[in-house]
XYZ file of C-alpha atoms in Angstrom:
479
model
C -0.173 0.006 0.045
C 1.188 3.467 -0.839
C 0.378 6.535 1.094
C -0.727 10.102 0.127
C -0.638 12.227 3.217
C -2.624 15.649 2.461
C -2.450 19.110 4.306
C 0.058 18.337 6.577
C 2.907 20.506 8.284
C 6.141 18.767 7.382
C 8.766 19.249 9.985
C 12.529 18.835 9.465
C 15.416 20.121 11.626
C 15.859 23.316 9.701
C 12.429 23.893 7.850
C 8.638 23.484 8.123
C 6.303 23.492 5.226
C 2.699 22.963 4.523
C 2.593 20.207 1.837
C 1.261 17.008 0.603
C 3.690 13.796 0.636
C 3.448 10.893 -1.555
C 5.189 7.436 -0.470
C 5.655 4.684 -2.887
C 7.541 1.451 -2.680
C 9.088 2.334 0.797
C 10.249 5.741 -0.064
C 9.024 9.400 -0.195
C 8.440 9.866 -3.887
C 7.009 13.334 -4.150
C 6.454 16.353 -1.882
C 4.431 19.229 -3.280
C 1.817 21.938 -2.250
C -1.041 20.059 -3.707
C -0.687 16.449 -4.879
C -3.975 15.164 -6.872
C -4.003 11.537 -8.108
C -6.448 9.521 -10.209
C -8.679 7.230 -7.989
C -6.246 4.359 -7.090
C -6.966 1.544 -4.669
C -3.301 1.003 -4.078
C -2.941 4.400 -2.462
C -4.373 5.263 0.945
C -5.255 8.909 1.401
C -4.623 10.454 4.912
C -5.783 13.954 5.907
C -3.306 15.409 8.285
C -4.613 18.740 8.466
C -3.838 20.494 11.951
C -1.133 17.742 12.517
C 2.780 17.637 12.306
C 4.436 15.008 10.057
C 8.054 14.487 11.340
C 10.681 12.041 10.156
C 10.476 8.847 12.204
C 12.260 8.945 15.696
C 15.987 7.530 15.647
C 16.649 6.043 19.313
C 20.434 5.181 19.456
C 20.450 3.808 22.814
C 18.324 0.791 23.586
C 19.097 -2.774 25.368
C 17.005 -5.552 23.859
C 17.370 -9.077 24.792
C 20.330 -7.987 27.187
C 21.696 -10.329 30.004
C 22.959 -8.095 32.829
C 24.366 -11.078 34.811
C 21.526 -10.880 37.405
C 18.599 -10.816 34.991
C 17.783 -10.739 31.404
C 15.740 -7.826 30.033
C 12.162 -8.663 29.368
C 11.988 -6.727 26.082
C 13.254 -8.594 23.043
C 13.468 -7.396 19.362
C 9.758 -7.989 18.986
C 8.336 -6.434 21.912
C 10.980 -3.654 22.099
C 10.516 -2.404 18.713
C 6.545 -2.627 18.799
C 6.887 -0.451 21.867
C 9.335 1.871 19.957
C 6.927 2.262 16.888
C 3.852 3.003 18.976
C 5.916 5.950 20.567
C 6.871 7.302 17.182
C 10.417 5.834 16.878
C 11.065 3.986 13.546
C 14.749 3.201 13.875
C 16.930 2.013 16.878
C 20.524 1.415 17.316
C 21.074 -1.218 20.130
C 23.857 -1.448 22.507
C 24.832 -5.263 22.338
C 25.430 -6.707 25.816
C 28.666 -8.401 26.978
C 29.727 -11.839 25.500
C 31.902 -14.498 26.903
C 35.287 -13.392 28.421
C 37.765 -12.952 25.409
C 35.114 -13.103 22.767
C 35.462 -11.456 19.482
C 33.568 -8.474 18.281
C 31.989 -10.481 15.638
C 30.768 -13.104 18.167
C 28.429 -10.591 19.693
C 27.325 -9.280 16.384
C 26.280 -12.654 15.193
C 24.149 -13.139 18.309
C 22.259 -9.997 17.913
C 21.847 -10.535 14.357
C 20.219 -13.693 15.230
C 18.087 -12.047 18.152
C 16.779 -9.387 15.988
C 16.196 -11.097 12.687
C 12.523 -11.922 11.897
C 11.473 -10.153 15.018
C 12.090 -6.335 14.737
C 9.349 -4.463 13.521
C 11.297 -1.447 12.648
C 14.821 -0.919 11.076
C 17.706 -1.528 13.451
C 21.463 -1.537 13.817
C 23.986 -2.332 16.624
C 26.824 -0.550 18.311
C 29.806 -2.714 18.650
C 30.942 -3.365 22.395
C 34.621 -3.556 23.448
C 34.873 -5.634 26.624
C 38.664 -6.067 26.325
C 41.489 -4.601 23.942
C 44.400 -6.719 22.547
C 45.890 -6.795 19.028
C 43.280 -9.067 17.671
C 40.242 -6.676 18.587
C 42.105 -3.510 17.291
C 42.487 -5.338 13.977
C 39.055 -6.819 13.940
C 37.556 -3.395 14.280
C 38.360 -2.661 10.598
C 35.959 -5.292 9.256
C 33.342 -4.538 11.751
C 33.423 -0.899 10.450
C 33.995 -1.590 6.553
C 32.242 -4.833 6.153
C 29.746 -5.146 8.898
C 28.750 -1.307 8.715
C 29.037 -1.073 12.604
C 30.526 2.471 12.718
C 30.064 3.093 16.472
C 31.637 1.144 19.395
C 30.800 1.286 23.162
C 33.234 1.116 25.942
C 32.649 1.155 29.719
C 34.567 3.038 32.357
C 32.730 0.895 35.229
C 31.190 -2.692 35.447
C 32.908 -5.899 34.888
C 34.546 -5.439 31.430
C 35.562 -1.869 32.294
C 38.687 -0.557 30.307
C 41.656 1.178 32.109
C 43.053 4.334 30.506
C 45.681 2.732 28.440
C 42.981 0.453 26.872
C 40.868 3.524 26.152
C 43.539 5.242 24.750
C 44.274 2.285 22.204
C 40.458 2.009 21.278
C 40.191 5.875 20.710
C 43.171 5.961 18.527
C 42.302 2.960 16.389
C 38.639 3.848 15.947
C 39.559 7.570 15.049
C 41.623 5.875 12.400
C 38.599 4.029 10.888
C 36.258 7.171 11.182
C 34.225 5.348 13.582
C 32.611 6.794 16.796
C 33.547 5.849 20.320
C 30.607 5.781 22.697
C 31.233 5.603 26.389
C 29.443 5.005 29.567
C 31.379 7.452 31.930
C 31.434 6.616 35.597
C 34.518 6.352 37.999
C 34.492 2.856 39.030
C 37.053 3.133 41.787
C 35.092 5.740 43.530
C 31.829 4.157 43.032
C 33.106 0.841 44.496
C 34.476 2.833 47.584
C 31.229 4.533 48.004
C 29.054 1.438 47.649
C 31.175 -0.657 49.942
C 30.895 1.876 52.590
C 27.134 2.494 52.580
C 26.710 -1.180 52.641
C 28.977 -1.760 55.459
C 26.576 0.679 57.345
C 23.669 -1.319 56.659
C 22.266 1.192 54.084
C 20.898 -0.862 51.374
C 17.711 1.004 50.402
C 17.044 2.390 46.802
C 18.329 5.881 47.643
C 21.705 4.447 48.404
C 22.073 3.490 44.928
C 21.977 6.997 43.952
C 24.094 8.405 46.842
C 26.911 5.810 46.022
C 27.074 6.943 42.434
C 26.928 10.763 42.858
C 27.261 13.181 40.004
C 30.928 13.733 40.686
C 31.664 10.055 39.671
C 30.224 10.593 36.401
C 31.463 14.050 35.694
C 34.977 12.837 36.475
C 34.720 10.125 33.932
C 33.255 12.566 31.394
C 36.281 15.031 31.854
C 38.731 12.049 31.752
C 37.336 10.881 28.450
C 37.278 14.276 26.887
C 41.317 14.485 27.748
C 41.894 11.189 26.575
C 40.155 11.653 23.339
C 42.470 14.840 22.710
C 45.619 12.537 23.553
C 44.153 10.005 20.871
C 44.404 12.713 18.124
C 41.226 14.565 18.995
C 39.088 11.421 18.424
C 35.345 12.190 18.218
C 33.563 10.917 21.421
C 29.859 10.249 22.233
C 28.949 10.506 25.918
C 25.902 8.496 26.704
C 22.887 9.199 29.074
C 24.427 12.315 30.573
C 22.657 13.089 33.877
C 24.177 15.794 35.577
C 25.281 19.538 35.183
C 28.948 19.155 36.186
C 29.667 16.996 33.072
C 27.372 19.147 30.978
C 29.947 22.096 31.757
C 32.964 20.019 30.921
C 31.387 19.250 27.539
C 30.499 22.663 26.919
C 34.233 23.623 27.577
C 35.323 21.134 25.159
C 32.714 22.733 22.513
C 34.570 26.101 23.173
C 37.868 24.580 22.144
C 36.309 22.908 19.119
C 36.530 19.387 20.449
C 34.221 16.837 18.777
C 32.360 15.848 22.076
C 28.771 14.659 21.421
C 26.319 14.304 24.315
C 23.160 12.407 24.786
C 20.731 12.808 27.772
C 17.469 10.857 28.348
C 13.887 11.521 29.221
C 14.349 10.269 32.721
C 16.988 12.783 33.380
C 14.924 15.632 32.092
C 11.629 14.738 34.248
C 12.261 12.584 37.096
C 14.530 13.252 40.215
C 16.286 11.524 43.072
C 13.086 11.925 45.173
C 11.627 8.879 43.205
C 13.935 6.574 45.330
C 12.271 7.584 48.611
C 8.625 6.771 47.537
C 7.061 3.962 49.248
C 3.668 4.057 47.738
C 2.601 2.804 44.207
C 0.197 4.660 41.719
C -3.147 3.778 43.609
C -1.555 4.975 46.997
C -1.554 1.190 48.320
C 1.195 0.333 50.860
C 3.867 -2.008 49.316
C 7.129 -3.004 50.504
C 8.971 0.132 51.260
C 11.748 -0.386 48.542
C 9.242 -1.220 45.649
C 8.640 1.984 44.337
C 12.319 3.115 44.496
C 13.230 0.108 42.913
C 11.532 0.929 39.673
C 14.119 3.747 39.211
C 17.336 1.923 39.844
C 19.427 2.708 36.961
C 23.117 3.858 36.157
C 23.642 6.663 36.217
C 20.851 7.310 38.728
C 18.529 10.047 39.076
C 19.761 13.331 40.288
C 18.487 16.347 42.229
C 16.108 18.409 40.297
C 18.558 21.464 39.716
C 20.517 19.051 37.471
C 17.400 18.531 35.301
C 17.259 22.476 34.912
C 20.882 22.267 33.733
C 20.214 19.672 31.410
C 17.226 21.418 29.755
C 19.653 24.399 29.465
C 21.993 22.105 27.687
C 19.187 20.791 25.262
C 17.983 24.279 24.661
C 21.491 25.699 23.736
C 22.815 22.761 21.768
C 25.483 21.616 24.109
C 23.304 18.223 24.238
C 23.191 16.767 20.646
C 20.653 13.990 21.111
C 18.006 12.507 23.451
C 17.897 8.741 23.523
C 16.267 6.420 26.009
C 18.753 3.800 27.443
C 15.572 1.551 27.257
C 16.378 -1.453 29.533
C 13.159 -2.900 30.648
C 12.570 -5.475 33.506
C 9.550 -6.486 35.325
C 8.547 -5.624 38.877
C 9.233 -9.421 39.883
C 12.705 -8.840 38.598
C 13.323 -5.703 40.070
C 11.943 -6.943 43.566
C 15.434 -8.812 43.859
C 16.467 -5.451 45.251
C 14.405 -5.892 48.308
C 17.281 -7.500 49.720
C 19.552 -4.561 48.856
C 19.893 -2.062 45.809
C 23.055 -4.121 44.682
C 20.679 -6.768 43.622
C 18.234 -4.961 41.521
C 18.981 -5.116 37.744
C 19.645 -1.632 36.373
C 17.437 -0.068 34.006
C 13.920 1.261 32.976
C 11.543 1.048 30.121
C 11.146 4.402 27.870
C 11.496 3.775 24.258
C 7.707 4.374 23.823
C 7.832 7.600 25.961
C 10.619 9.520 24.375
C 8.920 11.253 21.325
C 5.874 12.325 23.066
C 7.414 13.303 26.366
C 9.975 15.343 24.451
C 7.222 16.849 22.330
C 5.074 17.767 25.315
C 8.030 18.765 27.675
C 10.052 20.594 25.119
C 7.761 21.985 22.136
C 4.446 22.613 23.891
C 6.135 24.199 27.015
C 8.238 26.600 24.661
C 11.614 25.236 25.767
C 12.553 24.105 22.314
C 11.153 24.849 18.716
C 9.477 21.849 16.954
C 12.456 21.928 14.289
C 14.945 21.425 17.291
C 12.742 18.732 18.609
C 13.055 16.890 15.246
C 16.951 17.668 15.213
C 17.159 15.720 18.664
C 15.019 12.738 18.291
C 15.623 12.149 14.812
C 18.047 14.124 12.507
C 21.159 14.620 14.732
C 21.065 10.894 15.883
C 20.789 9.793 12.200
C 23.637 12.127 11.255
C 25.903 10.901 13.982
C 25.592 7.369 13.593
C 25.534 6.984 9.714
C 21.892 6.647 8.868
C 21.312 10.340 7.176
C 19.859 11.233 4.769
C 18.132 7.940 4.292
C 16.783 8.299 8.021
C 16.224 11.522 9.906
C 14.868 13.636 7.086
C 11.664 14.307 5.143
C 12.776 14.567 1.590
C 12.113 13.049 -1.897
C 14.160 9.688 -1.950
C 14.414 9.322 1.822
C 12.926 6.188 3.434
C 9.180 6.932 4.272
C 9.641 6.597 7.858
C 7.063 9.245 9.109
C 5.315 9.895 12.386
C 2.110 12.006 12.588
C 1.604 14.003 15.772
C -1.719 15.493 16.841
C -0.638 18.571 19.062
C -4.211 18.737 20.492
C -4.293 15.282 21.820
C -3.910 15.057 25.507
C -2.674 11.744 26.961
C -1.931 10.685 30.661
C 0.788 8.164 30.380
C 0.056 4.870 32.042
C 1.095 1.406 31.803
C -2.181 0.460 30.351
C -1.257 2.308 27.203
C 2.071 0.705 26.985
C 3.157 -1.804 24.409
C 6.189 -3.420 25.959
C 6.662 -6.301 28.540
C 7.626 -4.248 31.599
C 4.780 -4.296 33.942
C 5.389 -0.631 34.988
C 5.614 2.846 33.389
C 8.221 5.027 34.961
C 6.202 8.166 34.000
C 2.796 7.030 35.365
C 0.522 9.823 35.614
C 2.392 12.360 33.672
C 0.120 14.316 31.167
C 1.352 14.588 27.830
C -0.019 17.536 25.356
C 0.400 16.286 21.823
C 0.945 12.553 20.941
C 1.768 10.275 17.952
C -1.308 9.012 16.175
C 0.445 7.301 13.219
C 3.675 5.643 12.386
C 4.922 4.582 9.033
C 7.946 2.503 8.411
C 9.390 2.557 4.965
C 5.762 3.524 3.714
C 3.725 0.888 5.714
C 1.457 2.075 8.267
C 2.662 0.110 11.356
C 0.716 1.874 14.152
C -2.732 3.605 13.977
C -4.064 5.634 16.879
C -2.205 3.666 19.496
C -2.820 0.124 17.820
C 0.105 -1.637 16.393
C -0.710 -3.033 12.798
C 2.815 -4.118 11.785
C 4.543 -7.517 11.773
C 7.583 -9.206 13.027
C 10.399 -9.115 10.678
C 9.516 -5.952 8.655
C 12.562 -4.124 10.200
C 15.779 -4.241 8.310
C 19.246 -4.250 9.517
C 21.048 -1.137 8.414
C 24.543 -1.132 7.263
C 25.943 2.509 8.644
C 28.429 4.975 7.267
C 31.486 5.983 8.986
C 31.941 9.260 10.435
C 33.741 11.011 7.437
C 30.723 10.583 5.492
C 28.257 11.823 8.389
C 30.125 14.920 8.899
C 29.521 15.886 5.328
C 25.690 16.872 6.387
C 26.508 19.027 9.595
C 28.745 21.409 11.253
C 30.980 19.573 13.606
């Protein structure tokens, strides 16, 4: 089925226009002020008057099928991508989890291809995951980039497969040579370990101590260290994932003033939720629960921060210091989360969110006049597509681009609730938040896969995307 969208306001990162749009065979065939076609049963006509049409959302930070050691996330590449589609996201780039000790980069890539194949309902790609450095890994990076289309790799400064500074430098230098982007989870592992052992020794194991043992300074120190290491590695471009605090934001701002290629991502949870969530002991209906249960819902790393960090992050979004908004979607059920009743250290880290990103940023950003609708599109679609080698096929409404489109009704009011969600987690972190404006239709390569909150697509529709290296990406935007 081909689609003709009429009377729409088409929104890109740089322009908006009133026009009609025709899709054919999965791409945008024509954009014009008025498109009239002879009667054709193969073309569905949609009147989008009063609505915005944006390029499909691109979420470059999800964790589907991931095993975190103490639990496996409840969303696989079917349920997770259905949830994404229902929230206006038509492409994900998933962070592959760790494999066996000493495994090759291709080992996890093959596993994740098997996870996603025949299940994903939207298009997808993967970030490589670096869990150790040796000569074979450094050599293998070339084929991952040039043959497999994996143009970004993630490394960790904490957790079991953390890299030390010499390994980080080696990875940065090699990926820079290959025009690949280094993504980093920045937390100071030694400081966190010290603080965590200290609070647990005092018998303090409630959810709030997860946050207090991972304070903003631990994240910010690692952000600053990565910025300096990237300079030593020949000004290697880096991408900071899930930035949650204003101290690290200031380090990034200073790097930008020096002309350094440092890109920052934040997430909806850090823009809309704060540290008080860890102290709550009542659920949505006010009923008494185990005193830890409500706080356990929000165990994630980095944790939620004091509200003044939210204000600083919003400023970073508004002034362009923050390049993208992704989700770090890593969903668990409450049954899995309740392992933390015996202590926060036993609770799997992560929250669901891939379905909430686009409507939340539209409501909290555009409708509250924090950002323009064009900047909104830049944050949720265009800039991630550019950075991660998907543009101009993705992230753009233009003739010849993929017909990944989302129709947003700015007048639709929705109160977020688990009852409306489509993933397998049994709670919504944003329960009760009122949204002004909401996606009402999602098209993936010209196929309508969501209509007014109802998923109509099919597993296996999603295609793996072979991504371009950074030297190609940088042609499309100012560094």
